[in-house]
mmCIF file of C-alpha atoms in Angstrom:
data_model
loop_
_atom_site.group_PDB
_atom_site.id
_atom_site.type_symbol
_atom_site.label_atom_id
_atom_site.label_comp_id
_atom_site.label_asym_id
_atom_site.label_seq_id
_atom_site.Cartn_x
_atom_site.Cartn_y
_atom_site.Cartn_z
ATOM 1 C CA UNK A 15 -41.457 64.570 48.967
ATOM 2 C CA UNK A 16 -44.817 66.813 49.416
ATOM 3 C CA UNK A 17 -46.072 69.898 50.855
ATOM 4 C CA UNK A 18 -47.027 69.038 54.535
ATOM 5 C CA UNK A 19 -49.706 69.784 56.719
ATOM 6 C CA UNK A 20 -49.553 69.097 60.104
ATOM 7 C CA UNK A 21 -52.260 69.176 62.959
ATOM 8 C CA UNK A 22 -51.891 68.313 66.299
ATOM 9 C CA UNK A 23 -53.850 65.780 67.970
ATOM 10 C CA UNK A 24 -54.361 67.391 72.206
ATOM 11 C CA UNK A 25 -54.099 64.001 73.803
ATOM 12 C CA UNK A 26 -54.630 63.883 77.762
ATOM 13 C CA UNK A 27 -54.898 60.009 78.174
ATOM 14 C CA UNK A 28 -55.181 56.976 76.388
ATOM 15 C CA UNK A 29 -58.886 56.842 75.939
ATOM 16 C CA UNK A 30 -58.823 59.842 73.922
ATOM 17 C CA UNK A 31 -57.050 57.782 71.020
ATOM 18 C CA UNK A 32 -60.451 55.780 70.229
ATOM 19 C CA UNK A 33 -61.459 59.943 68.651
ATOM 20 C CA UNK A 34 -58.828 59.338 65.920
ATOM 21 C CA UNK A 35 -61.481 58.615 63.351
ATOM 22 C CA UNK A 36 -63.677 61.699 64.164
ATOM 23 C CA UNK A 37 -60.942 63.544 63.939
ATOM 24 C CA UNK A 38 -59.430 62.761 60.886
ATOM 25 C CA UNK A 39 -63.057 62.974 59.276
ATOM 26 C CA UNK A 40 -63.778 66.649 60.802
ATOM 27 C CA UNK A 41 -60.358 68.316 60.529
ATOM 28 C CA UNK A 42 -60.049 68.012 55.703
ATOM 29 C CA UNK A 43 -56.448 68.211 54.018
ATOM 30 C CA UNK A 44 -53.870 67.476 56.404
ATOM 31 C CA UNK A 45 -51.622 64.297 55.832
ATOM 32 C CA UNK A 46 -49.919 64.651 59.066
ATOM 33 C CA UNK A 47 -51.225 63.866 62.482
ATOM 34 C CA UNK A 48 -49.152 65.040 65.923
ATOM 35 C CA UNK A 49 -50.995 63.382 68.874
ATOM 36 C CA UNK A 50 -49.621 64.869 72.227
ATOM 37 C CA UNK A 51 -48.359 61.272 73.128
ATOM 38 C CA UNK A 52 -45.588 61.749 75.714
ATOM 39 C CA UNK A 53 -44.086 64.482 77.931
ATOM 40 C CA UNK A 54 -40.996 64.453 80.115
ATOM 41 C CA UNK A 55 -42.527 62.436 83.453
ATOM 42 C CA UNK A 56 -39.530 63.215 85.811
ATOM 43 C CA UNK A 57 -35.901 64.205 86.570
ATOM 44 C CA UNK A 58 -34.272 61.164 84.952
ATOM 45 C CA UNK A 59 -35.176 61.616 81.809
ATOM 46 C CA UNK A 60 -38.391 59.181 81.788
ATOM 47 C CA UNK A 61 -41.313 60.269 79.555
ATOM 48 C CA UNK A 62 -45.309 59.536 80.226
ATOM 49 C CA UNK A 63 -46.368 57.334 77.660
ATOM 50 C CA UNK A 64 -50.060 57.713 76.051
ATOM 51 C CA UNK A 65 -49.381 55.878 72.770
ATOM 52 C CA UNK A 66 -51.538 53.837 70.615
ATOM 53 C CA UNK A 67 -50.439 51.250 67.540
ATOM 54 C CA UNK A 68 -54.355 51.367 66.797
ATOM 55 C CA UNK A 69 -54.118 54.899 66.263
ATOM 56 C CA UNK A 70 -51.170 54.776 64.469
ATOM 57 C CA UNK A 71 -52.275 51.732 62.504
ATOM 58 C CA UNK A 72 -55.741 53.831 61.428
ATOM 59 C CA UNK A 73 -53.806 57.105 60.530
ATOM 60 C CA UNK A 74 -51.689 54.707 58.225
ATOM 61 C CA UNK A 75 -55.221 53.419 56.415
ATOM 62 C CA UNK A 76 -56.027 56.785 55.734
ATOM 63 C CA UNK A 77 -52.403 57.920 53.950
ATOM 64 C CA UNK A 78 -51.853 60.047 57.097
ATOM 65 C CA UNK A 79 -48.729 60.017 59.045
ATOM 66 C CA UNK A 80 -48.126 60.288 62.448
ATOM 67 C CA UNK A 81 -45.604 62.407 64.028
ATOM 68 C CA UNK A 82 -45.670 61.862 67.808
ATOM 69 C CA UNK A 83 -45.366 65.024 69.784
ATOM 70 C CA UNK A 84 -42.809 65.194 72.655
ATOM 71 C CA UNK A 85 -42.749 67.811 75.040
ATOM 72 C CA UNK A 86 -41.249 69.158 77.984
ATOM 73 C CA UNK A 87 -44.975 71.213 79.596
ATOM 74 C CA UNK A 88 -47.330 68.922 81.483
ATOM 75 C CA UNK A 89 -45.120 67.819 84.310
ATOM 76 C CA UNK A 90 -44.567 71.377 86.006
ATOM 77 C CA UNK A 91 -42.487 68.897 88.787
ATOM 78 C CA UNK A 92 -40.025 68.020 86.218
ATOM 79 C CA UNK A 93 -36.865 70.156 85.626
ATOM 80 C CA UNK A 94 -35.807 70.514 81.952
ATOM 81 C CA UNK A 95 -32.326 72.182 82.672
ATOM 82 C CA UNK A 96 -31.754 68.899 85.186
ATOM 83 C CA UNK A 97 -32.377 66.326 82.691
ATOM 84 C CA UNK A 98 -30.554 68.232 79.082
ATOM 85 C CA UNK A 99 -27.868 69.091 81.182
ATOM 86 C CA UNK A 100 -26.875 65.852 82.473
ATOM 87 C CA UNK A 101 -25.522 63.708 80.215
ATOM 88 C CA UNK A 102 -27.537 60.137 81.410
ATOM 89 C CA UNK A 103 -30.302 61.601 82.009
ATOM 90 C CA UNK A 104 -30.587 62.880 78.387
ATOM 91 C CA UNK A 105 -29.220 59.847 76.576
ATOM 92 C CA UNK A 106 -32.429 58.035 78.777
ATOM 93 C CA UNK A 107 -34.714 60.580 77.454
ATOM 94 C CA UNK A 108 -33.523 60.007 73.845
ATOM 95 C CA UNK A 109 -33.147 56.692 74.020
ATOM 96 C CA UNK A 110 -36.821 56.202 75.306
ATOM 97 C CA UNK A 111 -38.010 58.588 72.220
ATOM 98 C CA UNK A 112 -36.460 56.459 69.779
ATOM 99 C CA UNK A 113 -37.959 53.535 71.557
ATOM 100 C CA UNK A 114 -41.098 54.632 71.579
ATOM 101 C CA UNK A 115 -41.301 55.615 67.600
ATOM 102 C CA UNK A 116 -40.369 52.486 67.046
ATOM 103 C CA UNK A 117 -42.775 50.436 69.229
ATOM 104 C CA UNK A 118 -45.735 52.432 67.563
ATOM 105 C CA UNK A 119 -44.451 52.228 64.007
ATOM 106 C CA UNK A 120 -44.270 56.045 64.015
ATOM 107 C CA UNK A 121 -43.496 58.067 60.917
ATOM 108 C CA UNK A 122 -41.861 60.902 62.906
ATOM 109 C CA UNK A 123 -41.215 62.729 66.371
ATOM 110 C CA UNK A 124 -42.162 66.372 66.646
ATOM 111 C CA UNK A 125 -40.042 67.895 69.415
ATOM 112 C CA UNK A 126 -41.927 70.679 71.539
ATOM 113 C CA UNK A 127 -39.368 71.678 74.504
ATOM 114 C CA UNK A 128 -40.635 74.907 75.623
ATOM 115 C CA UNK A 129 -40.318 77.859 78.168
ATOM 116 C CA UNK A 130 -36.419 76.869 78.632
ATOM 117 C CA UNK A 131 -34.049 78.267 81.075
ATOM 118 C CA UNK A 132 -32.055 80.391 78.288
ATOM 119 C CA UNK A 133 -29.142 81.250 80.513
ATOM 120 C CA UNK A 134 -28.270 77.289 81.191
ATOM 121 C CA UNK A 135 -29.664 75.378 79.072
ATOM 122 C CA UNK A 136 -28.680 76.475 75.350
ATOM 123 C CA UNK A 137 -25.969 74.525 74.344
ATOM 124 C CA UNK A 138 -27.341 71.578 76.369
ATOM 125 C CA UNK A 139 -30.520 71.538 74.191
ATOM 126 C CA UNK A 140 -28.717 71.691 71.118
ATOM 127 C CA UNK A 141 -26.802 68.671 72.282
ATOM 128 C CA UNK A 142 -30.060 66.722 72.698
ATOM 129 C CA UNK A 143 -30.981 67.946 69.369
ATOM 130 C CA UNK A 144 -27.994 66.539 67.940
ATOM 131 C CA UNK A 145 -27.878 63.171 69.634
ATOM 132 C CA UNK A 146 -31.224 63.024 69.351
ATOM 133 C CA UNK A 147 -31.530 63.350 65.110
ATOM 134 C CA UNK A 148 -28.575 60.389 64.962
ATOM 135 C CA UNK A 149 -30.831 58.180 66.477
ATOM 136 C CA UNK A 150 -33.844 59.283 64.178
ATOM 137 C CA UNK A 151 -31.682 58.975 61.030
ATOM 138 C CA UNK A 152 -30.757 55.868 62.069
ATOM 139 C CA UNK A 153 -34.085 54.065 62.612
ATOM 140 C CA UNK A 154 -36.103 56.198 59.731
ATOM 141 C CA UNK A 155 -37.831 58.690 62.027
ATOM 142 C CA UNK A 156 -38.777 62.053 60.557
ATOM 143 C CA UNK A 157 -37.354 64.747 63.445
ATOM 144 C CA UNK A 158 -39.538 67.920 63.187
ATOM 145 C CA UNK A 159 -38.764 70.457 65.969
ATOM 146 C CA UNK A 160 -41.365 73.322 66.914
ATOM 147 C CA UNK A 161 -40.132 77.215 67.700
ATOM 148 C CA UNK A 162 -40.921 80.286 68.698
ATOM 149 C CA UNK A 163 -40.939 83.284 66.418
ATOM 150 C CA UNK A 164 -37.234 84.423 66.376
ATOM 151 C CA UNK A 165 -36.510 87.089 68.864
ATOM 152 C CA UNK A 166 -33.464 88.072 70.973
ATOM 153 C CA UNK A 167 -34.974 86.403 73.877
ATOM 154 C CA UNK A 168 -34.944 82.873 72.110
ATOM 155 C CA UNK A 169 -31.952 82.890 70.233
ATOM 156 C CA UNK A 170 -30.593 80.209 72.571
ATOM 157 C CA UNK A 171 -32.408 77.805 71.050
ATOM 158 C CA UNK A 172 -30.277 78.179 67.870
ATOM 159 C CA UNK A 173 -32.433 78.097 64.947
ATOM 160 C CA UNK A 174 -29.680 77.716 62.790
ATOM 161 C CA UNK A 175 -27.630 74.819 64.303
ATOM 162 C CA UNK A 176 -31.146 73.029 64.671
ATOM 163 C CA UNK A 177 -31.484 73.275 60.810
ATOM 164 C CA UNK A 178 -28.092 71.229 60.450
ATOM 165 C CA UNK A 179 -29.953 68.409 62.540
ATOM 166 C CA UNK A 180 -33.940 68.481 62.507
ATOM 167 C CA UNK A 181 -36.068 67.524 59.237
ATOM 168 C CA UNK A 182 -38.373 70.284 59.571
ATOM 169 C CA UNK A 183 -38.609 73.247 61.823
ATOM 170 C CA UNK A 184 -41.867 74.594 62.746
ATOM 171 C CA UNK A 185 -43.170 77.761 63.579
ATOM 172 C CA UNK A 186 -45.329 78.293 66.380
ATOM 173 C CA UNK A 187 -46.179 81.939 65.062
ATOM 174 C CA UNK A 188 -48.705 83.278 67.919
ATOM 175 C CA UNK A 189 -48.401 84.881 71.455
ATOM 176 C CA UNK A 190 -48.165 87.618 69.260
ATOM 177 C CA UNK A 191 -50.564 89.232 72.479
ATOM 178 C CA UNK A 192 -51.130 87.058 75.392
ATOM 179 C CA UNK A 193 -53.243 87.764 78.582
ATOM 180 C CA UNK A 194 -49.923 89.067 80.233
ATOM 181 C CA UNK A 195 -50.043 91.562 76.824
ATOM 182 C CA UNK A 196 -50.222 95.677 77.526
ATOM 183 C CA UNK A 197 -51.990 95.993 74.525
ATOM 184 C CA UNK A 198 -54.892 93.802 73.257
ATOM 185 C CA UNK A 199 -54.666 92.548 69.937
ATOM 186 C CA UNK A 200 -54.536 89.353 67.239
ATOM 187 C CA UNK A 201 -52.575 86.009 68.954
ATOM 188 C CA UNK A 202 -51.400 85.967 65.314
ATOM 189 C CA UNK A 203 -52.095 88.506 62.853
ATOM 190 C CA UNK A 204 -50.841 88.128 59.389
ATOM 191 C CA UNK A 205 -48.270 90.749 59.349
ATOM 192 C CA UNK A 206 -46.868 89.037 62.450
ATOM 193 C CA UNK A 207 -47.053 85.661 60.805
ATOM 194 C CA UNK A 208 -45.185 86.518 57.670
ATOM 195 C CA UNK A 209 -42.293 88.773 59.986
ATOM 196 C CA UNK A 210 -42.275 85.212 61.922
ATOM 197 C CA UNK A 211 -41.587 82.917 58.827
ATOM 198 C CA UNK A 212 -39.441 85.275 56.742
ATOM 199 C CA UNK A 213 -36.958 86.259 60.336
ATOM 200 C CA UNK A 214 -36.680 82.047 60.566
ATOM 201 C CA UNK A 215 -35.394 81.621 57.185
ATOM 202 C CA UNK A 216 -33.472 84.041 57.704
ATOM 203 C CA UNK A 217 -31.755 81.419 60.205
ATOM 204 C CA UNK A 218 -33.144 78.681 58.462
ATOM 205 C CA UNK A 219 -32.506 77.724 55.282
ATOM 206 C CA UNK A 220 -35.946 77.282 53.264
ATOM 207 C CA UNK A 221 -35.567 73.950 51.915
#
């Protein structure tokens, strides 16, 4: 019921929780924390699991929620077109999500499946997304979902069915240049920014 702003939390093991404090007292005005808490571990659908209710518990004492991040990027073993595509596989993955919010008390999930295989995958990910959001709804979890800038080359990903499922989408609006880039220029200049957030609502609706 509030304008949000979100920062992630870049999480590598558990240890790295006990930082919460210095975190939130360096990084002024957001009231939404995404610690990089758990990544798809293998081909059945298992995530890696780097949670913390103390963390959670001192984001909660200082009004800030927490919006776990899951993602699909540190386990270059794991295949992400195996586990969507197969049905078991991805009820275990959602199942373990939902699991996991609620063990930590979470306030949300923010889903961050990257770099898919766009000519397998598509409809498979939106699946997940779907089955995925019932089980949020359900138990109270916010489902925010990140995205790339809308281009041809990620219209699999299907901004606009997302939107009939997800809470919030995000923009990741950068890799505007990269180090693969011709040119050199901004990650994310303004004009490339505002092109990024007025061709999503385009898909999206902005409510």
């Amino acid at each position: 019921d509030a304008p949000i702003c979100m920062a992630w939390h870049q999480i590598f093991s558990r240890s790295a929780n006990s930082e919460v404090a210095s975190v939130l007292a360096t990084t002024k005005g957001i009231n939404v924390l995404s610690p990089t808490w758990f990544y798809l571990n293998d081909n059945k659908g298992n995530l890696m699991d780097l949670g913390s209710s103390d963390y959670v518990n001192y984001c909660h004492s200082q009004n800030v929620e927490v919006w776990a991040s899951v993602n699909n990027l540190e386990n270059q073993e794991v295949s992400s077109t195996e586990v969507l595509t197969h049905t078991s596989t991805r009820h275990n993955l959602v199942n373990q999500i939902v699991s996991l919010a609620i063990q930590y008390n979470l306030d949300g999930i923010n889903l961050d499946f990257e770099a898919l295989n766009r000519e397998s995958i598509g409809d498979a990910y939106i699946q997940f997304v779907r089955e995925l959001s019932i089980k949020c709804a359900n138990n109270g979890i916010i489902l925010s979902i990140d995205n790339y800038v809308p281009t041809a080359y990620t219209s699999f990903y299907n901004r606009r069915e997302q939107a009939n499922y997800a809470d919030y989408i995000v923009i990741m609006a950068y890799d505007e240049h990269t180090w693969g880039s011709e040119e050199v220029g901004s990650n994310a200049s303004l004009p490339w920014v505002e092109q990024g957030v007025i061709d999503t609502i385009a898909e999206v609706p902005s409510e």
